Short mmCIF file of C-alpha atoms in Angstrom, two decimals:
data_model
loop_
_atom_site.label_atom_id
_atom_site.label_comp_id
_atom_site.label_asym_id
_atom_site.label_seq_id
_atom_site.Cartn_x
_atom_site.Cartn_y
_atom_site.Cartn_z
CA MET A 1 72.88 41.34 38.07
CA ALA A 2 69.54 40.36 36.56
CA GLY A 3 66.53 40.42 38.84
CA ILE A 4 63.23 42.02 39.76
CA LYS A 5 63.69 45.43 41.40
CA ILE A 6 61.39 47.67 43.42
CA ILE A 7 61.03 51.07 41.71
CA ASN A 8 58.38 52.54 43.99
CA GLU A 9 59.83 52.89 47.48
CA ASN A 10 56.50 54.18 48.78
CA ALA A 11 54.74 50.88 48.13
CA GLY A 12 52.67 50.06 51.21
CA ARG A 13 51.35 46.94 52.88
CA GLU A 14 48.40 46.71 50.48
CA ILE A 15 50.84 46.42 47.55
CA TYR A 16 52.83 43.80 49.47
CA GLU A 17 49.71 41.72 50.17
CA ALA A 18 48.72 41.89 46.50
CA LEU A 19 52.17 40.75 45.37
CA ALA A 20 52.37 38.06 48.06
CA GLU A 21 49.11 36.58 46.82
CA ILE A 22 50.45 36.44 43.24
CA CYS A 23 53.96 35.12 43.95
CA PRO A 24 54.01 31.27 44.13
CA PHE A 25 57.39 31.27 45.92
CA GLY A 26 56.73 33.74 48.73
CA ALA A 27 59.54 35.97 47.48
CA PHE A 28 58.26 39.29 48.89
CA SER A 29 58.82 40.65 52.38
CA TYR A 30 57.53 43.77 54.12
CA GLU A 31 59.48 44.86 57.17
CA ASN A 32 59.96 48.30 58.69
CA ASP A 33 57.53 49.75 56.14
CA LYS A 34 59.81 48.57 53.31
CA LEU A 35 58.92 46.23 50.43
CA GLU A 36 61.72 43.90 49.28
CA VAL A 37 62.28 41.02 46.86
CA THR A 38 64.02 38.12 48.65
CA ALA A 39 66.36 35.40 47.45
CA ALA A 40 63.35 33.08 47.11
CA CYS A 41 62.54 34.74 43.77
CA LYS A 42 62.71 32.23 40.89
CA MET A 43 62.22 34.83 38.16
CA CYS A 44 58.89 33.36 37.08
CA LYS A 45 57.77 36.97 36.36
CA MET A 46 54.21 36.39 37.55
CA CYS A 47 54.42 39.56 39.64
CA LEU A 48 55.33 41.60 36.55
CA LYS A 49 52.47 40.15 34.52
CA LYS A 50 49.69 40.29 37.12
CA GLY A 51 50.93 42.69 39.80
CA PRO A 52 50.19 46.41 40.28
CA GLU A 53 51.74 48.68 37.67
CA GLY A 54 54.56 51.09 38.48
CA ILE A 55 55.93 49.04 41.39
CA LEU A 56 58.36 46.54 39.85
CA ILE A 57 60.79 46.44 36.96
CA LEU A 58 62.86 43.67 35.41
CA GLU A 59 66.56 44.41 35.21
CA GLU A 60 68.40 42.11 32.82
CA ASP A 61 72.10 41.55 32.33
CA GLU A 62 73.54 42.94 29.14
CA LYS A 63 73.61 40.14 26.59
CA VAL A 64 76.82 39.63 24.66
CA ALA A 65 76.00 38.62 21.10
CA ILE A 66 77.81 35.55 19.81
CA ASP A 67 78.64 34.79 16.20
CA LYS A 68 76.81 31.50 15.76
CA ASP A 69 78.30 31.04 12.30
CA LEU A 70 81.67 30.30 13.92
CA TYR A 71 80.24 27.08 15.40
CA ARG A 72 79.23 24.20 13.18
CA GLY A 73 78.29 20.57 13.66
CA ILE A 74 76.42 18.42 16.16
CA THR A 75 78.76 16.29 18.25
CA VAL A 76 77.96 13.07 20.12
CA TYR A 77 80.30 12.08 22.93
CA VAL A 78 81.09 8.35 22.62
CA ASP A 79 80.67 6.59 25.95
CA HIS A 80 82.50 3.26 25.99
CA ILE A 81 84.21 0.77 28.28
CA GLU A 82 87.33 -0.85 26.83
CA GLY A 83 86.07 -0.19 23.32
CA LYS A 84 82.53 -1.49 23.88
CA ILE A 85 80.27 1.44 22.99
CA HIS A 86 77.32 2.16 25.26
CA PRO A 87 74.02 1.87 23.29
CA VAL A 88 72.98 5.41 24.32
CA THR A 89 75.69 6.69 21.97
CA PHE A 90 73.98 5.16 18.93
CA GLU A 91 70.63 6.59 20.03
CA LEU A 92 72.18 10.06 20.26
CA ILE A 93 73.73 9.66 16.82
CA GLY A 94 70.26 8.93 15.45
CA LYS A 95 68.84 12.06 17.08
CA ALA A 96 71.86 14.14 15.96
CA ARG A 97 71.22 13.14 12.37
CA GLU A 98 67.60 14.31 12.67
CA LEU A 99 68.65 17.65 14.17
CA ALA A 100 71.41 18.15 11.61
CA LYS A 101 68.91 18.02 8.74
CA VAL A 102 67.36 21.28 9.99
CA THR A 103 70.60 23.26 9.79
CA ASN A 104 72.46 21.18 7.21
CA HIS A 105 75.27 20.62 9.71
CA PRO A 106 77.57 17.59 9.87
CA VAL A 107 77.32 14.98 12.63
CA TYR A 108 80.51 14.37 14.61
CA ALA A 109 81.50 11.74 17.15
CA LEU A 110 84.12 12.38 19.82
CA LEU A 111 85.96 9.23 20.93
CA MET A 112 88.65 9.05 23.61
CA GLY A 113 90.61 6.06 24.85
CA THR A 114 93.48 3.70 24.07
CA ASN A 115 93.68 1.39 21.02
CA ILE A 116 90.21 2.40 19.86
CA LYS A 117 90.50 2.07 16.09
CA LYS A 118 87.82 -0.64 15.91
CA PRO A 119 85.06 1.29 17.75
CA ALA A 120 85.93 4.37 15.66
CA GLU A 121 85.23 2.39 12.49
CA GLU A 122 82.02 0.99 14.01
CA LEU A 123 80.67 4.51 14.53
CA LEU A 124 80.89 5.24 10.81
CA ASN A 125 78.31 2.52 10.19
CA TYR A 126 75.69 4.61 11.99
CA GLY A 127 75.89 7.64 9.73
CA VAL A 128 78.53 9.78 11.44
CA ASP A 129 80.20 12.26 9.07
CA LYS A 130 83.46 12.39 11.00
CA VAL A 131 84.86 10.63 14.07
CA PHE A 132 87.44 12.62 16.02
CA VAL A 133 89.70 10.26 17.96
CA TYR A 134 92.01 10.96 20.88
CA ASP A 135 94.01 7.72 21.18
CA GLU A 136 96.47 8.12 24.04
CA PRO A 137 97.85 5.76 26.73
CA GLU A 138 96.78 8.26 29.41
CA LEU A 139 93.15 7.90 28.31
CA LYS A 140 92.93 4.14 28.92
CA HIS A 141 90.81 4.65 32.04
CA PHE A 142 88.28 7.40 32.60
CA VAL A 143 90.03 10.04 34.70
CA ILE A 144 88.23 13.35 34.80
CA GLU A 145 91.15 15.77 34.32
CA PRO A 146 92.70 14.42 31.09
CA TYR A 147 89.28 13.58 29.63
CA ALA A 148 87.99 17.09 30.31
CA ASN A 149 91.18 18.59 28.84
CA ALA A 150 90.86 16.48 25.68
CA PHE A 151 87.19 17.50 25.41
CA GLU A 152 88.17 21.16 25.71
CA ASP A 153 90.93 20.69 23.13
CA PHE A 154 88.36 19.27 20.71
CA ILE A 155 85.98 22.21 21.22
CA GLU A 156 88.75 24.75 20.70
CA LYS A 157 89.84 23.15 17.43
CA ILE A 158 86.53 22.05 15.89
CA LYS A 159 84.02 24.48 17.45
CA PRO A 160 80.85 22.33 17.41
CA SER A 161 77.52 24.08 17.82
CA SER A 162 75.80 21.41 19.94
CA ILE A 163 77.09 18.51 22.02
CA LEU A 164 74.95 15.53 23.04
CA VAL A 165 76.15 13.36 25.94
CA GLY A 166 74.65 10.17 27.32
CA ALA A 167 73.40 10.46 30.91
CA THR A 168 75.66 7.66 32.13
CA ASN A 169 77.97 7.82 35.14
CA VAL A 170 80.77 9.07 32.88
CA GLY A 171 78.56 11.52 30.97
CA ARG A 172 77.06 13.03 34.11
CA SER A 173 80.57 13.65 35.44
CA LEU A 174 82.24 14.91 32.27
CA ALA A 175 79.61 17.11 30.57
CA PRO A 176 79.04 19.63 33.40
CA ARG A 177 82.76 20.03 34.00
CA VAL A 178 83.41 20.92 30.36
CA ALA A 179 80.29 23.10 30.07
CA ALA A 180 81.40 25.10 33.11
CA ARG A 181 84.69 25.93 31.40
CA TYR A 182 82.76 27.66 28.62
CA ARG A 183 80.15 29.22 30.94
CA THR A 184 77.49 27.69 28.76
CA GLY A 185 74.26 26.01 29.75
CA LEU A 186 73.74 22.29 30.21
CA THR A 187 70.30 20.71 30.37
CA ALA A 188 70.25 17.31 32.09
CA ASP A 189 68.01 14.35 31.26
CA CYS A 190 66.32 15.83 28.20
CA THR A 191 63.34 13.89 26.89
CA ILE A 192 62.83 15.89 23.67
CA LEU A 193 65.35 17.72 21.48
CA GLU A 194 64.46 20.09 18.64
CA MET A 195 66.58 22.34 16.45
CA LYS A 196 65.88 25.86 15.23
CA GLU A 197 67.12 27.06 11.86
CA ASN A 198 69.44 29.52 13.63
CA THR A 199 71.20 26.48 15.29
CA ASP A 200 69.61 27.06 18.72
CA LEU A 201 69.01 23.68 20.34
CA VAL A 202 65.62 23.46 22.09
CA GLN A 203 66.12 21.18 25.09
CA ILE A 204 62.90 19.93 26.65
CA ARG A 205 62.61 18.16 29.99
CA PRO A 206 60.14 17.88 32.89
CA ALA A 207 60.59 20.51 35.59
CA PHE A 208 59.10 21.46 38.98
CA GLY A 209 58.59 17.83 39.93
CA GLY A 210 57.19 16.96 36.53
CA ASN A 211 54.38 19.51 36.69
CA ILE A 212 55.56 21.34 33.55
CA MET A 213 57.67 20.62 30.49
CA ALA A 214 60.45 23.22 30.36
CA GLN A 215 61.86 24.39 27.03
CA ILE A 216 65.43 25.53 27.54
CA VAL A 217 67.43 27.41 24.90
CA THR A 218 71.04 28.61 25.15
CA GLU A 219 70.76 31.64 22.88
CA ASN A 220 73.99 33.49 23.58
CA ASN A 221 76.51 30.75 24.33
CA ARG A 222 78.23 28.05 22.35
CA PRO A 223 78.63 25.14 22.41
CA GLN A 224 75.25 23.95 23.68
CA PHE A 225 75.33 20.95 26.04
CA CYS A 226 72.70 18.42 27.03
CA THR A 227 72.55 14.93 28.50
CA VAL A 228 70.01 12.28 27.52
CA ARG A 229 69.20 8.99 29.18
CA TYR A 230 69.41 5.59 27.55
CA LYS A 231 66.23 4.37 25.82
CA VAL A 232 64.81 7.85 25.16
CA PHE A 233 65.59 7.98 21.41
CA ASN A 234 65.91 5.37 18.68
CA ALA A 235 69.20 4.19 17.23
CA PRO A 236 69.63 4.71 13.45
CA GLU A 237 69.77 1.87 10.96
CA PHE A 238 73.12 0.26 10.18
CA VAL A 239 74.83 1.85 7.15
CA LYS A 240 76.47 -0.72 4.87
CA ASP A 241 78.43 1.80 2.84
CA PRO A 242 79.51 4.54 5.28
CA TRP A 243 80.58 7.90 3.92
CA GLY A 244 82.25 9.30 7.03
CA THR A 245 85.93 9.64 7.88
CA ILE A 246 88.14 9.26 10.94
CA GLU A 247 90.45 12.04 12.09
CA MET A 248 93.17 11.34 14.65
CA MET A 249 93.60 14.25 17.07
CA GLU A 250 96.80 15.35 18.79
CA ILE A 251 97.02 16.93 22.22
CA GLU A 252 99.89 18.22 24.34
CA LYS A 253 101.09 15.61 26.82
CA GLU A 254 100.97 18.04 29.74
CA LYS A 255 97.20 18.25 29.29
CA LEU A 256 96.94 14.52 29.98
CA ILE A 257 98.69 14.69 33.35
CA SER A 258 96.43 13.90 36.29
CA SER A 259 96.75 13.93 40.06
CA ILE A 260 94.63 10.77 40.05
CA GLU A 261 96.30 7.41 39.48
CA VAL A 262 94.23 4.33 38.67
CA LEU A 263 95.81 1.46 40.61
CA GLU A 264 93.29 -1.27 39.87
CA VAL A 265 89.95 -1.72 38.14
CA ILE A 266 87.62 -4.17 39.87
CA LYS A 267 84.74 -5.22 37.64
CA LYS A 268 81.38 -5.42 39.29
CA GLU A 269 78.99 -8.21 38.43
CA LYS A 270 76.25 -6.97 36.17
CA GLY A 271 72.89 -7.26 37.85
CA LEU A 272 69.40 -7.09 36.41
CA ASP A 273 69.01 -4.09 34.11
CA ILE A 274 65.35 -3.25 33.50
CA SER A 275 66.41 -0.93 30.66
CA GLU A 276 67.16 -4.04 28.59
CA ALA A 277 63.94 -5.93 29.44
CA ASP A 278 61.51 -6.71 26.59
CA THR A 279 58.51 -7.20 28.90
CA ILE A 280 57.90 -5.36 32.18
CA VAL A 281 55.20 -5.48 34.84
CA ALA A 282 55.35 -2.20 36.77
CA VAL A 283 53.59 -1.81 40.12
CA GLY A 284 52.57 1.42 41.79
CA ARG A 285 50.76 2.79 44.80
CA GLY A 286 47.69 0.72 43.94
CA VAL A 287 49.42 -2.40 45.32
CA LYS A 288 48.35 -2.45 48.97
CA SER A 289 50.93 -4.67 50.68
CA GLU A 290 54.19 -6.48 50.07
CA LYS A 291 52.55 -9.90 50.30
CA ASP A 292 50.47 -9.01 47.23
CA LEU A 293 53.68 -9.05 45.20
CA ASP A 294 53.51 -12.87 45.20
CA MET A 295 50.52 -12.74 42.86
CA ILE A 296 52.23 -10.11 40.69
CA ASN A 297 55.48 -12.10 40.54
CA GLU A 298 53.51 -15.18 39.49
CA PHE A 299 51.81 -13.20 36.73
CA ALA A 300 55.12 -11.77 35.56
CA GLU A 301 56.72 -15.21 35.51
CA LYS A 302 53.87 -16.56 33.40
CA ILE A 303 54.40 -13.94 30.70
CA GLY A 304 58.19 -13.80 30.97
CA ALA A 305 58.31 -10.29 32.39
CA VAL A 306 60.52 -8.39 34.81
CA VAL A 307 58.82 -6.75 37.79
CA ALA A 308 59.62 -3.06 38.30
CA CYS A 309 58.05 -0.26 40.33
CA THR A 310 57.46 3.43 40.91
CA ARG A 311 58.93 5.50 43.77
CA PRO A 312 56.45 4.28 46.48
CA GLY A 313 57.78 0.74 46.02
CA ILE A 314 61.30 1.94 46.80
CA GLU A 315 60.22 4.05 49.77
CA ALA A 316 58.33 1.06 51.22
CA GLY A 317 61.47 -1.07 50.93
CA TRP A 318 59.83 -3.62 48.64
CA PHE A 319 62.21 -3.16 45.70
CA ASP A 320 65.82 -2.39 44.95
CA ALA A 321 66.33 1.18 43.66
CA LYS A 322 67.61 -0.23 40.35
CA LEU A 323 64.06 -1.42 39.61
CA GLN A 324 62.46 2.02 39.72
CA ILE A 325 61.09 3.50 36.49
CA GLY A 326 60.88 7.27 36.06
CA LEU A 327 62.81 10.52 36.25
CA SER A 328 64.54 9.50 39.47
CA GLY A 329 64.90 5.89 38.30
CA ARG A 330 65.54 4.17 34.97
CA THR A 331 64.22 4.92 31.50
CA VAL A 332 62.81 1.84 29.74
CA LYS A 333 61.53 1.08 26.26
CA PRO A 334 60.27 -2.51 26.30
CA LYS A 335 58.09 -4.19 23.70
CA LEU A 336 55.37 -4.49 26.36
CA ILE A 337 54.85 -2.83 29.73
CA ILE A 338 51.88 -3.49 32.00
CA ALA A 339 51.26 -0.77 34.60
CA LEU A 340 49.41 -2.05 37.68
CA GLY A 341 47.88 0.54 40.00
CA ILE A 342 50.00 3.39 38.64
CA SER A 343 48.40 6.82 38.27
CA GLY A 344 50.81 7.85 35.51
CA ALA A 345 52.30 11.11 36.77
CA VAL A 346 54.83 12.80 34.48
CA GLN A 347 57.71 11.54 36.63
CA PHE A 348 56.80 7.94 35.76
CA ALA A 349 55.46 8.49 32.24
CA ALA A 350 58.68 10.20 31.12
CA GLY A 351 60.54 7.00 31.94
CA MET A 352 58.39 4.60 29.89
CA GLN A 353 56.23 6.48 27.39
CA ASN A 354 58.34 5.32 24.43
CA SER A 355 57.47 1.66 25.08
CA GLU A 356 56.12 -0.18 22.04
CA TYR A 357 52.89 -1.24 23.77
CA ILE A 358 51.52 0.01 27.10
CA ILE A 359 48.71 -1.69 29.04
CA ALA A 360 47.34 0.10 32.10
CA ILE A 361 45.13 -1.26 34.89
CA ASN A 362 43.71 1.36 37.25
CA ASN A 363 40.43 1.85 39.09
CA ASP A 364 40.38 5.59 38.29
CA PRO A 365 39.08 6.20 34.74
CA LYS A 366 40.64 9.69 34.81
CA ALA A 367 44.12 8.50 35.75
CA PRO A 368 46.82 10.16 33.56
CA ILE A 369 48.28 6.74 32.72
CA PHE A 370 45.42 6.21 30.27
CA ASN A 371 46.67 9.20 28.25
CA VAL A 372 49.82 7.29 27.26
CA ALA A 373 48.47 3.72 27.35
CA HIS A 374 47.59 1.85 24.17
CA CYS A 375 45.16 -0.35 26.09
CA GLY A 376 43.45 0.49 29.36
CA MET A 377 41.47 -1.58 31.87
CA VAL A 378 39.41 0.38 34.38
CA GLY A 379 38.93 -1.68 37.50
CA ASP A 380 40.44 -3.15 40.63
CA LEU A 381 43.73 -4.90 39.86
CA TYR A 382 42.90 -7.41 42.62
CA GLU A 383 39.93 -8.52 40.52
CA ILE A 384 41.49 -8.20 37.07
CA LEU A 385 44.85 -9.87 37.74
CA PRO A 386 43.41 -13.17 39.07
CA GLU A 387 41.19 -13.36 35.98
CA LEU A 388 44.21 -12.82 33.72
CA LEU A 389 46.06 -15.59 35.56
CA LYS A 390 43.10 -17.93 35.01
CA MET A 391 43.10 -17.10 31.29
CA ILE A 392 46.85 -17.79 31.06
CA GLU A 393 46.50 -21.10 32.91
CA ALA A 394 43.61 -22.12 30.66
CA SER A 395 45.69 -21.26 27.61
CA GLU A 396 48.58 -23.34 28.95
CA THR A 397 46.25 -26.31 29.50
CA ILE A 398 44.97 -26.13 25.91
CA THR A 399 48.54 -25.94 24.61
CA GLU A 400 49.55 -29.01 26.64
CA GLN A 401 46.58 -30.94 25.24
CA GLU A 402 47.53 -29.99 21.68
CA ILE A 403 51.01 -31.36 22.30
CA THR A 404 50.00 -34.61 24.08
CA GLU A 405 46.96 -35.65 21.99
CA PRO A 406 48.90 -36.50 18.82
CA GLU A 407 51.24 -38.71 20.89
CA GLU A 408 48.26 -40.51 22.43
CA ARG A 409 46.76 -41.16 18.99
CA MET A 410 50.04 -42.63 17.81
CA ALA A 411 50.14 -44.94 20.86
CA VAL A 412 46.65 -46.25 20.06
#
């Protein structure tokens, strides 16, 4: 098993203290005059790079080479409900087309369900080279066993190199189950995807609480799996004359048998989805109390915006969890977002940095939010926001006068 091993059994306490100072995870112990590496080791390799020589060695598992030429194509799993395709699918098709240009691979779509001819044809209009369809009565509702079996059947027959899945409730359940069957890696909630010429998919996402951007590559396994949230990438333009084809797939009936039986589907009322909002006012730790939200709600109402928040707003009980923006909340891409009293840590920025226009108000000129904002106001939001409200009210008064004055002239 891969890991860092002690090769000098005579290492004393001085060596331990030196390694303990280097290791950020406290993964070394020294008991009974014996130096050991504990389970806390995260394989960051800092001890190998900066520690004393001749004490440690890295033992790696033997890598089994894989013939990457046997796997071809970038597949997008089609997430849909009763034939209505989730928008994240189109965004992933757009990204798949970009990645496919690097390796000259085709772009596939994998669609499962019942009576799904119409959505299969719709996918062709977004530049998919081939749509693989599993149209079976047993796939009417999402049940994990038959869906995972159909997914596996597709991989066995087509052998795609990379598979992109939307980070929806269905995608988060299905992708890891299928990836585990192939003992291949899966990177969740990717924010950036890049492709190497050797078909290795570079999957980039924030890690260690957003303190670093991790680049993850599955070098010796295929297929490569990743999930991506809605509103991270852009959907491609509609293709009037599609060139792709549809292929109906067959699967053994026993693979569609499940121990789960869907008795009834109760549709939940759709609440406010900030992912679909065109204008958002986001509040952070800079808002001092819940009563101050009245002023912010008034401002948002004036400009036709939805009010959202960062994690502190949820922890304080001021907002519903569905209104949180960031890695542990929702990803948004509005036409305009105004960040009030938000420092702009990676956790938040990753959830809104693709917005068309970002305005930030913060009293700290060095706040990270100004690195992603298109327009920044340095100052106290309790001074700036009232002034903005006055400007809006003045603008409304002028507009009302422009509308009423012509009527008054006509009356005279």
